[in-house]
XYZ file of C-alpha atoms in Angstrom:
426
model
C 40.397 2.422 -2.879
C 41.246 6.133 -3.230
C 39.148 6.261 -6.375
C 36.162 4.645 -4.690
C 36.465 6.994 -1.695
C 36.642 9.968 -4.072
C 33.425 8.927 -5.776
C 31.799 8.648 -2.339
C 32.800 12.241 -1.591
C 31.624 13.421 -5.007
C 28.286 11.674 -4.590
C 27.726 13.201 -1.151
C 28.680 16.627 -2.499
C 26.085 16.319 -5.256
C 23.443 15.157 -2.781
C 24.248 17.856 -0.198
C 24.285 20.673 -2.740
C 20.951 19.619 -4.252
C 19.354 19.254 -0.794
C 20.627 22.685 0.224
C 19.342 24.220 -3.005
C 15.920 22.614 -2.573
C 15.652 23.904 0.987
C 16.583 27.463 0.035
C 14.306 27.516 -3.026
C 11.302 26.148 -1.147
C 11.858 28.529 1.775
C 12.053 31.554 -0.530
C 9.021 30.420 -2.514
C 6.634 29.490 0.307
C 7.482 31.584 3.353
C 8.100 30.529 6.937
C 4.880 28.705 7.867
C 4.551 26.699 4.650
C 8.247 25.897 4.682
C 7.732 24.486 8.171
C 5.125 22.102 6.773
C 7.510 21.048 4.004
C 10.213 20.520 6.631
C 7.928 18.173 8.568
C 7.570 16.029 5.464
C 11.337 16.166 4.885
C 12.181 15.108 8.443
C 9.606 12.311 8.314
C 11.174 11.037 5.100
C 14.539 11.009 6.891
C 13.189 8.705 9.594
C 11.722 6.262 7.065
C 14.972 6.408 5.072
C 16.898 5.276 8.152
C 14.479 2.366 8.545
C 14.929 1.378 4.894
C 18.704 1.512 5.143
C 18.724 -0.583 8.274
C 16.680 -3.484 6.933
C 17.314 -3.295 3.181
C 20.592 -1.675 2.132
C 22.950 -1.917 5.132
C 22.928 -5.746 5.030
C 23.634 -5.550 1.282
C 26.727 -3.401 1.845
C 27.990 -5.592 4.696
C 27.542 -8.959 3.013
C 27.883 -8.303 -0.703
C 30.566 -5.626 -1.064
C 33.075 -6.985 -3.551
C 31.037 -10.171 -4.033
C 30.995 -11.903 -7.442
C 28.823 -10.045 -9.926
C 26.162 -12.753 -10.114
C 25.773 -12.773 -6.313
C 25.659 -8.966 -6.192
C 22.983 -8.813 -8.895
C 20.718 -11.258 -7.079
C 21.223 -9.448 -3.782
C 20.779 -5.962 -5.263
C 17.503 -6.960 -6.926
C 16.100 -8.313 -3.675
C 17.463 -5.458 -1.544
C 15.990 -2.811 -3.832
C 12.738 -4.761 -3.849
C 12.689 -4.615 -0.057
C 13.245 -0.842 -0.121
C 10.520 -0.390 -2.735
C 8.088 -2.601 -0.819
C 8.751 -0.728 2.417
C 8.168 2.559 0.603
C 4.879 1.299 -0.776
C 3.614 0.043 2.596
C 4.609 3.134 4.590
C 3.559 5.392 1.732
C 0.044 3.939 1.768
C -0.102 4.620 5.510
C 0.961 8.230 4.926
C -1.755 8.694 2.312
C -4.362 7.547 4.823
C -2.889 9.823 7.510
C -2.948 12.725 5.079
C -6.580 12.156 4.245
C -7.391 12.063 7.942
C -5.474 15.242 8.790
C -6.671 17.345 5.885
C -5.434 20.859 5.226
C -1.919 21.731 4.092
C -0.238 19.305 6.478
C -2.463 16.449 5.357
C -1.827 17.236 1.693
C 1.934 17.264 2.287
C 1.894 13.881 4.028
C -0.434 12.401 1.428
C 1.887 13.489 -1.383
C 4.893 12.188 0.547
C 3.176 8.814 0.683
C 2.764 8.862 -3.106
C 6.437 9.562 -3.820
C 8.007 7.632 -0.925
C 8.590 4.391 -2.914
C 10.610 6.307 -5.516
C 12.633 8.133 -2.859
C 13.617 4.893 -1.104
C 14.357 3.072 -4.358
C 16.701 5.841 -5.525
C 18.631 5.616 -2.264
C 18.760 1.816 -2.532
C 20.451 2.053 -5.946
C 23.096 4.376 -4.487
C 24.063 1.849 -1.830
C 23.924 -1.032 -4.286
C 26.400 0.755 -6.559
C 28.776 1.459 -3.681
C 28.601 -2.200 -2.629
C 29.675 -3.095 -6.173
C 32.560 -0.595 -6.019
C 30.835 1.506 -8.703
C 30.582 4.829 -6.886
C 30.656 6.672 -10.184
C 27.213 5.260 -11.016
C 25.841 6.506 -7.686
C 27.253 9.961 -8.400
C 25.726 10.033 -11.885
C 22.386 8.922 -10.469
C 22.368 11.788 -7.950
C 23.295 14.230 -10.728
C 20.345 12.960 -12.776
C 18.088 13.632 -9.788
C 19.522 17.138 -9.397
C 18.961 17.911 -13.080
C 15.389 16.598 -12.950
C 14.743 18.774 -9.897
C 15.255 22.019 -11.815
C 12.158 21.949 -14.081
C 10.126 20.188 -11.379
C 10.813 22.945 -8.852
C 10.018 25.676 -11.374
C 6.617 24.104 -12.050
C 5.984 23.678 -8.313
C 6.814 27.343 -7.691
C 4.152 28.339 -10.220
C 1.591 26.212 -8.382
C 2.772 27.652 -5.077
C 1.713 24.919 -2.642
C 3.562 22.611 -0.262
C 2.005 19.572 -1.915
C 3.342 20.669 -5.311
C 6.878 20.945 -3.963
C 6.684 17.522 -2.291
C 5.489 15.981 -5.556
C 8.205 17.789 -7.512
C 10.897 16.603 -5.130
C 9.700 12.997 -5.118
C 8.789 12.964 -8.807
C 12.332 13.940 -9.783
C 13.595 11.144 -7.506
C 11.417 8.758 -9.524
C 13.344 9.797 -12.649
C 16.633 8.940 -10.933
C 15.201 5.676 -9.552
C 14.127 4.647 -13.053
C 17.549 5.560 -14.392
C 19.080 3.377 -11.671
C 17.274 0.400 -13.179
C 18.913 1.194 -16.538
C 22.340 1.661 -14.933
C 22.215 -1.640 -13.075
C 20.313 -3.624 -15.669
C 18.100 -4.807 -12.809
C 14.538 -4.445 -11.678
C 13.562 -4.441 -8.010
C 12.368 -7.895 -7.021
C 9.350 -7.259 -4.852
C 8.737 -10.994 -4.667
C 12.119 -11.425 -3.001
C 11.639 -8.646 -0.449
C 10.154 -10.821 2.266
C 12.866 -13.424 1.881
C 15.547 -10.733 2.017
C 14.186 -9.321 5.265
C 13.958 -12.819 6.768
C 17.421 -14.010 5.708
C 19.172 -10.858 6.932
C 17.062 -10.173 9.986
C 20.079 -10.881 12.247
C 21.679 -7.703 10.884
C 18.692 -5.750 9.644
C 16.715 -5.391 12.853
C 19.772 -4.367 14.835
C 20.854 -1.851 12.192
C 17.290 -0.543 12.168
C 17.483 0.168 15.892
C 20.940 1.711 15.471
C 19.846 4.080 12.706
C 16.642 5.165 14.415
C 18.313 5.642 17.815
C 20.973 7.831 16.228
C 18.532 10.186 14.532
C 16.161 10.047 17.513
C 18.854 11.210 19.939
C 19.577 14.208 17.726
C 15.913 15.161 17.569
C 15.503 14.725 21.336
C 18.448 17.008 21.985
C 17.056 19.685 19.650
C 13.578 19.628 21.189
C 14.961 19.526 24.734
C 17.372 22.381 24.070
C 14.536 24.518 22.757
C 12.448 23.752 25.831
C 15.234 24.325 28.348
C 17.123 27.221 26.780
C 14.802 28.664 24.116
C 14.765 28.580 20.339
C 17.688 31.007 20.216
C 19.919 28.288 21.668
C 18.720 25.893 18.985
C 19.606 28.489 16.371
C 23.114 28.924 17.829
C 23.755 25.173 17.757
C 22.402 24.957 14.226
C 24.661 27.838 13.215
C 27.725 26.016 14.567
C 26.653 22.908 12.655
C 26.425 24.963 9.463
C 29.993 26.184 10.011
C 31.080 22.550 10.206
C 28.753 21.622 7.334
C 31.383 21.178 4.592
C 33.393 18.814 6.770
C 30.245 16.941 7.848
C 29.417 16.469 4.148
C 32.858 14.890 3.708
C 32.223 12.652 6.729
C 28.866 11.549 5.324
C 30.398 10.960 1.900
C 33.071 8.716 3.363
C 30.454 6.810 5.373
C 28.842 5.707 2.107
C 31.914 3.704 1.151
C 33.879 2.964 4.327
C 31.832 -0.100 5.292
C 32.199 -1.528 1.796
C 35.961 -0.858 1.865
C 36.313 -2.385 5.335
C 34.480 -5.478 4.089
C 36.953 -5.744 1.201
C 39.905 -5.413 3.589
C 38.414 -8.136 5.810
C 37.973 -10.434 2.836
C 41.472 -9.928 1.414
C 43.657 -9.199 4.473
C 41.748 -9.826 7.728
C 44.750 -8.920 9.894
C 44.772 -5.402 8.447
C 41.193 -4.490 9.324
C 42.101 -2.990 12.718
C 44.833 -0.766 11.281
C 42.552 0.264 8.401
C 39.854 1.355 10.844
C 42.403 3.182 13.008
C 43.742 5.052 9.985
C 40.207 5.870 8.893
C 39.034 7.140 12.295
C 42.281 8.959 13.103
C 42.352 10.647 9.707
C 38.810 11.918 10.094
C 39.503 13.166 13.633
C 42.634 15.024 12.509
C 40.795 16.587 9.572
C 38.038 17.777 11.934
C 40.616 19.398 14.215
C 42.192 21.216 11.287
C 38.795 22.433 10.059
C 37.874 23.695 13.532
C 41.226 25.473 13.855
C 40.594 27.185 10.524
C 37.151 28.326 11.715
C 38.736 29.988 14.756
C 40.768 32.166 12.383
C 37.712 33.419 10.475
C 37.286 37.216 11.004
C 34.047 38.305 12.648
C 33.160 40.356 9.591
C 33.365 37.312 7.328
C 31.409 35.175 9.783
C 28.672 37.769 10.072
C 28.473 37.957 6.281
C 27.746 34.214 6.133
C 25.504 33.741 9.184
C 24.326 37.280 9.922
C 23.215 37.754 13.506
C 23.688 34.041 14.271
C 27.482 34.300 13.923
C 28.191 35.772 17.356
C 26.377 32.969 19.192
C 27.605 30.224 16.865
C 31.250 31.335 17.083
C 31.281 30.598 20.816
C 30.439 26.971 20.061
C 33.179 26.273 17.486
C 35.560 24.550 19.919
C 33.074 22.146 21.556
C 31.297 21.512 18.246
C 34.635 20.632 16.637
C 35.517 18.257 19.468
C 32.122 16.616 19.044
C 32.895 15.965 15.372
C 36.349 14.665 16.339
C 34.677 12.111 18.603
C 32.228 11.166 15.859
C 35.080 10.714 13.377
C 36.959 8.411 15.738
C 33.824 6.373 16.353
C 32.954 5.932 12.671
C 36.295 4.227 12.059
C 35.449 1.532 14.603
C 31.817 1.378 13.438
C 32.934 0.576 9.889
C 34.993 -2.322 11.207
C 32.132 -3.712 13.273
C 29.783 -3.584 10.295
C 32.340 -5.287 8.074
C 32.627 -8.067 10.657
C 28.846 -8.402 10.750
C 29.077 -7.906 14.531
C 25.595 -6.436 14.734
C 25.153 -7.112 18.448
C 28.330 -5.231 19.281
C 27.601 -2.279 17.015
C 24.065 -2.077 18.430
C 25.382 -1.946 21.989
C 27.856 0.773 21.075
C 25.251 2.820 19.179
C 22.665 2.634 21.947
C 25.310 3.702 24.474
C 26.446 6.538 22.187
C 22.880 7.740 21.579
C 22.078 7.705 25.306
C 25.267 9.656 26.079
C 24.525 12.132 23.289
C 21.026 12.852 24.556
C 22.094 12.981 28.210
C 25.098 15.186 27.514
C 23.173 17.537 25.262
C 20.211 17.913 27.601
C 22.230 17.966 30.819
C 24.534 20.598 29.404
C 21.573 22.634 28.202
C 20.024 22.606 31.668
C 23.322 23.748 33.189
C 24.554 26.346 30.700
C 22.258 26.687 27.696
C 23.687 26.290 24.195
C 27.311 26.361 25.342
C 26.680 23.696 27.970
C 24.813 21.538 25.480
C 27.677 21.766 22.988
C 30.258 20.770 25.615
C 27.994 17.975 26.863
C 27.720 16.539 23.363
C 31.497 16.854 22.855
C 32.169 14.901 26.044
C 29.554 12.309 25.101
C 30.916 11.661 21.590
C 34.533 11.501 22.734
C 33.612 9.110 25.541
C 31.392 6.887 23.410
C 34.109 6.605 20.731
C 36.081 4.654 23.344
C 33.204 2.185 23.615
C 33.126 1.773 19.824
C 36.830 0.860 19.829
C 36.513 -1.536 22.751
C 33.716 -3.324 20.905
C 35.797 -3.468 17.721
C 38.760 -4.929 19.613
C 36.519 -7.657 21.033
C 34.977 -8.261 17.632
C 38.387 -8.654 15.988
C 39.482 -11.058 18.706
C 36.346 -13.152 18.204
C 36.864 -13.163 14.454
C 40.426 -14.449 14.850
C 39.929 -16.954 17.649
C 36.170 -17.328 18.105
C 34.284 -16.597 21.347
C 34.086 -19.249 23.995
C 32.492 -22.302 22.492
C 32.236 -20.847 18.981
C 34.611 -21.867 16.185
C 36.881 -19.239 14.687
C 35.376 -17.411 11.728
C 31.914 -17.309 13.244
C 30.473 -13.932 14.176
C 27.525 -12.987 16.313
C 25.486 -12.592 13.148
C 26.031 -16.129 11.934
C 28.775 -18.354 10.537
C 31.006 -16.623 8.032
C 32.291 -18.116 4.809
C 35.964 -17.070 4.803
C 36.172 -17.271 1.015
C 33.590 -14.593 0.335
C 32.899 -12.920 3.691
C 29.156 -13.520 3.276
C 27.010 -15.219 5.870
C 26.850 -18.905 5.022
C 23.424 -19.917 3.835
């Protein structure tokens, strides 16, 4: 398990470093306005990625982590086919939107539509490898993408347009997506995409809402903070997030593998799932506290060297921002358990509650006290909503052991569960 978690961290490190490098290189090459257009394409890709994960790859991780190789291969082919098909359908829509918009923005969205299938397929292979317990393959795949980015970005810089950078970014992802086919020995089964979406709709649609509500709450808070307190407040909050960036990368890296590991624990030792999730959430919360304490000891000179003029405003937000990450860490432990149980209704309730609290706390705090108030509002919201996550997990564990009223034991809210394999019975 430690080895698989380590590969999750390594994979996230490779992904985070390459994303950071792309952002810096594009910003330095294009300037502020053009970089803003590129950022619009990037953020839009993030929304579609959350949709793809919800309906295509999250059900794969929940139901086929640690499954027999033959079952995993069939599921991975269909799941990747669903991601590829979604990328093709949404990508075609983006091409039409780009043609209608015209100009630099239209060109960026049109090019995003061209490369979107490759971007979603590359991400689908990552999750498929983690479901198989082969995190090393996911790490290698991200390294291949990073290597392919280097010449692609150099060529794009010579062209000097937003469209060129979007094509370079997505084109290098196509190299990694193709390499994923070689690594897995599989091809995406487009013909099985519709069946995959139908068979796993009990999980997929709820995870879709979860993923989109999570990212949507963050965007709403950012836009509302800028409206209520000005763009300087947004910059201060972003600066505090950058200070916590290394730890957040660790948190994201663990999230790639924790659901798969929780599913394995459920399959092998169901009675240990609760303690596993508690150890996972408590460990992340403690690590966040230690990281925040270390940030408080950073001299102002060193902070100003890293963030420049943003440091002074960001430093005032270290304590509430750290507490917000503590709450998130506690909640992710319970969320991993709920996903392993296939308790999609319960995780959806908890996520919708958490997203509503996040937006309300962030915006209410911003109206009361600007950036500082927003940071404290988010901290209170995440700590409070983590309690809801754990209450839902406790109920989910009780239902798994004894069954809800009128439902036999071993049957979750996402369908009857085969105790031998942990997959939903067909």
